[in-house]
């Protein structure tokens, strides 16, 4: 069982690198692709360099939720815009994205969870969302054959789903048609600086001169930026997911409680995952950032499986170098794609929890399983800001929220790069919050 995009997958995007571009985007996930998309729409020349394959890491491995519900208040306005963009993209591109507005349902087993859901509806009302609290009876009526004792739910009918490893490459293909140069299997080894500002990038295939660089490198961003003296407290957690064989429809959208989450898939099965559990590899960066992660660690300690060391070549593996020469292969070339083994024990528990909740279906049969590395930050919201190096912009640490917000965030980052008004308050995502003695406040754990 494996993820369909791997290091052995054929290269699909092999654009010829120009000697110069207005902007180079480091990273071919949904944030990088959509940033390039909107920069190109504004008339700039753009190159996307991806060390592995488009959507080969977390942008393809996520649950496929396009949700407004449960978002951090700082993210929510951008997510509302993003949903609007998703709808426009689906109208233009057809069924290829797998986009469907089938809703998001958060299931509550306790009164305390109900209270948390009710508190979040204040934000939904501020943005005129169609979110509402459901009673236990209303909840059970939405889920065919459910037997779990849920006390109620939070429901946003306008939220949606899409097929990540299909949608992001499809978006990249359209961006390429618009004139974005996309090059897979092309690691950016580092920045070329002149007089303290960006003058270009050095890739494994040669130098590209440019005035602006966007680092949207997901779990690799900390390693890349650290080599240039920019410290961010980003860590990565391993999240396991599985796809079931086709099965009767119990619910057409996305649903989750603390034990398991599921999403209807275009192939008639479900993507299933732990509702809260994940794995964490303890490495050098983890020790360095321990203090700033204490607030979120206190929340998630019981739901985290701690492991002593990351696989060889991972960003926070003990043997991964923090400095390297621009003239020789970098860590980004030695590990093209993060493809960790899924935690099959945890996924087995998900199957059992699913079977208990829907006894008429029993234990779902798995067609495939995979895992991905979620790039996280201590307050569970991203960094979207200019870096101390002029010409460098950072868009990373989407903390598992990046797929759905990707189109809207891409538009925001594009305008940020161009020095145009972004239309949203980005202060929650500023880089300086980790160095200006601000109190780190984790976002909603919904």
mmCIF file with all atom_site columns, C-alpha atoms in Angstrom, residues 238 281 307-320 335 338-341 373:
data_model
loop_
_atom_site.group_PDB
_atom_site.id
_atom_site.type_symbol
_atom_site.label_atom_id
_atom_site.label_alt_id
_atom_site.label_comp_id
_atom_site.label_asym_id
_atom_site.label_entity_id
_atom_site.label_seq_id
_atom_site.pdbx_PDB_ins_code
_atom_site.Cartn_x
_atom_site.Cartn_y
_atom_site.Cartn_z
_atom_site.occupancy
_atom_site.B_iso_or_equiv
_atom_site.pdbx_formal_charge
_atom_site.auth_seq_id
_atom_site.auth_comp_id
_atom_site.auth_asym_id
_atom_site.auth_atom_id
_atom_site.pdbx_PDB_model_num
ATOM 1  C CA . UNK A 1 238 ? 3.377  12.596 10.740 1.00 0.00 ? 238 UNK A CA 1
ATOM 2  C CA . UNK A 1 281 ? 9.884  12.468 15.417 1.00 0.00 ? 281 UNK A CA 1
ATOM 3  C CA . UNK A 1 307 ? 9.396  8.605  18.092 1.00 0.00 ? 307 UNK A CA 1
ATOM 4  C CA . UNK A 1 308 ? 13.099 8.948  18.804 1.00 0.00 ? 308 UNK A CA 1
ATOM 5  C CA . UNK A 1 309 ? 14.380 9.755  15.332 1.00 0.00 ? 309 UNK A CA 1
ATOM 6  C CA . UNK A 1 310 ? 13.156 10.756 11.890 1.00 0.00 ? 310 UNK A CA 1
ATOM 7  C CA . UNK A 1 311 ? 14.010 8.606  8.852  1.00 0.00 ? 311 UNK A CA 1
ATOM 8  C CA . UNK A 1 312 ? 17.327 9.351  7.172  1.00 0.00 ? 312 UNK A CA 1
ATOM 9  C CA . UNK A 1 313 ? 17.246 12.489 5.055  1.00 0.00 ? 313 UNK A CA 1
ATOM 10 C CA . UNK A 1 314 ? 14.157 14.035 6.653  1.00 0.00 ? 314 UNK A CA 1
ATOM 11 C CA . UNK A 1 315 ? 14.488 17.760 7.514  1.00 0.00 ? 315 UNK A CA 1
ATOM 12 C CA . UNK A 1 316 ? 14.896 17.155 11.256 1.00 0.00 ? 316 UNK A CA 1
ATOM 13 C CA . UNK A 1 317 ? 16.775 13.854 11.034 1.00 0.00 ? 317 UNK A CA 1
ATOM 14 C CA . UNK A 1 318 ? 19.862 13.813 13.226 1.00 0.00 ? 318 UNK A CA 1
ATOM 15 C CA . UNK A 1 319 ? 22.161 13.369 10.239 1.00 0.00 ? 319 UNK A CA 1
ATOM 16 C CA . UNK A 1 320 ? 20.651 16.050 7.999  1.00 0.00 ? 320 UNK A CA 1
ATOM 17 C CA . UNK A 1 335 ? 15.426 13.283 -0.260 1.00 0.00 ? 335 UNK A CA 1
ATOM 18 C CA . UNK A 1 338 ? 8.946  12.811 2.221  1.00 0.00 ? 338 UNK A CA 1
ATOM 19 C CA . UNK A 1 339 ? 7.195  9.465  2.094  1.00 0.00 ? 339 UNK A CA 1
ATOM 20 C CA . UNK A 1 340 ? 7.018  8.144  5.668  1.00 0.00 ? 340 UNK A CA 1
ATOM 21 C CA . UNK A 1 341 ? 5.387  4.826  6.442  1.00 0.00 ? 341 UNK A CA 1
ATOM 22 C CA . UNK A 1 373 ? 4.537  15.344 7.151  1.00 0.00 ? 373 UNK A CA 1
#
